[in-house]
């Protein structure tokens, strides 16, 4: 509730001092945000699954174009 209130008031929340040293650490932190995160599927660009619900960003080289509104690829 505290994070939701700050997010609504400020528009963004920066968390500092959170010990996230691996994709598993990040995955374990996700439930604290109270959201249900989807698996990456049917995306436009190649990505690697690092752990449950944690993926790399697009693995295309920088000279490749990714069309707008392809949110699962960014």
Short mmCIF file of C-alpha atoms in Angstrom, two decimals:
data_model
loop_
_atom_site.label_atom_id
_atom_site.label_comp_id
_atom_site.label_asym_id
_atom_site.label_seq_id
_atom_site.Cartn_x
_atom_site.Cartn_y
_atom_site.Cartn_z
CA UNK A 1 0.00 0.00 0.00
CA UNK A 2 2.90 2.36 0.75
CA UNK A 3 4.47 1.80 -2.67
CA UNK A 4 1.10 2.16 -4.42
CA UNK A 5 0.48 5.46 -2.64
CA UNK A 6 3.91 6.82 -3.52
CA UNK A 7 3.55 5.70 -7.10
CA UNK A 8 0.20 7.46 -7.45
CA UNK A 9 1.54 10.62 -5.78
CA UNK A 10 4.92 10.82 -7.54
CA UNK A 11 4.45 8.82 -10.73
CA UNK A 12 7.54 6.67 -10.08
CA UNK A 13 9.32 5.00 -7.19
CA UNK A 14 13.08 4.44 -7.00
CA UNK A 15 14.12 1.63 -4.70
CA UNK A 16 17.66 1.79 -3.33
CA UNK A 17 19.56 -0.68 -1.24
CA UNK A 18 17.58 -3.66 -2.47
CA UNK A 19 19.98 -6.58 -2.77
CA UNK A 20 19.30 -8.06 -6.19
CA UNK A 21 22.36 -9.97 -7.35
CA UNK A 22 20.77 -12.49 -9.70
CA UNK A 23 17.71 -13.11 -11.83
CA UNK A 24 16.42 -15.45 -9.11
CA UNK A 25 16.71 -12.62 -6.54
CA UNK A 26 14.70 -10.37 -8.85
CA UNK A 27 12.11 -13.07 -9.46
CA UNK A 28 11.70 -13.55 -5.69
CA UNK A 29 11.16 -9.79 -5.27
CA UNK A 30 8.31 -9.59 -7.82
CA UNK A 31 5.48 -10.82 -5.54
CA UNK A 32 6.14 -7.86 -3.22
CA UNK A 33 4.70 -5.63 -5.94
CA UNK A 34 1.39 -7.50 -5.94
CA UNK A 35 1.25 -7.87 -9.70
CA UNK A 36 0.82 -10.98 -11.79
CA UNK A 37 3.56 -11.06 -14.38
CA UNK A 38 3.14 -12.89 -17.66
CA UNK A 39 5.60 -15.18 -19.32
CA UNK A 40 7.25 -13.90 -22.48
CA UNK A 41 5.58 -15.52 -25.46
CA UNK A 42 4.77 -14.52 -29.01
CA UNK A 43 7.28 -11.68 -28.84
CA UNK A 44 8.91 -10.20 -31.90
CA UNK A 45 12.55 -10.45 -30.92
CA UNK A 46 14.70 -13.19 -29.41
CA UNK A 47 15.12 -13.18 -25.62
CA UNK A 48 16.62 -15.67 -23.19
CA UNK A 49 14.75 -16.89 -20.12
CA UNK A 50 17.03 -16.34 -17.10
CA UNK A 51 14.62 -17.60 -14.46
CA UNK A 52 10.88 -17.79 -13.90
CA UNK A 53 9.39 -14.55 -15.38
CA UNK A 54 12.83 -12.94 -15.90
CA UNK A 55 14.15 -12.54 -19.44
CA UNK A 56 16.93 -10.67 -21.17
CA UNK A 57 16.14 -7.58 -23.18
CA UNK A 58 16.03 -8.02 -26.94
CA UNK A 59 19.07 -9.81 -28.27
CA UNK A 60 18.96 -8.12 -31.66
CA UNK A 61 21.98 -6.05 -32.61
CA UNK A 62 21.53 -2.29 -32.26
CA UNK A 63 21.24 -1.85 -36.04
CA UNK A 64 17.99 -3.89 -36.15
CA UNK A 65 14.69 -2.03 -36.11
CA UNK A 66 11.92 -3.04 -33.68
CA UNK A 67 8.53 -1.64 -34.61
CA UNK A 68 6.62 0.50 -32.11
CA UNK A 69 3.97 -1.08 -29.89
CA UNK A 70 5.87 -4.30 -29.70
CA UNK A 71 6.17 -3.98 -25.93
CA UNK A 72 7.13 -7.60 -25.35
CA UNK A 73 10.34 -7.00 -27.31
CA UNK A 74 11.74 -4.02 -25.40
#
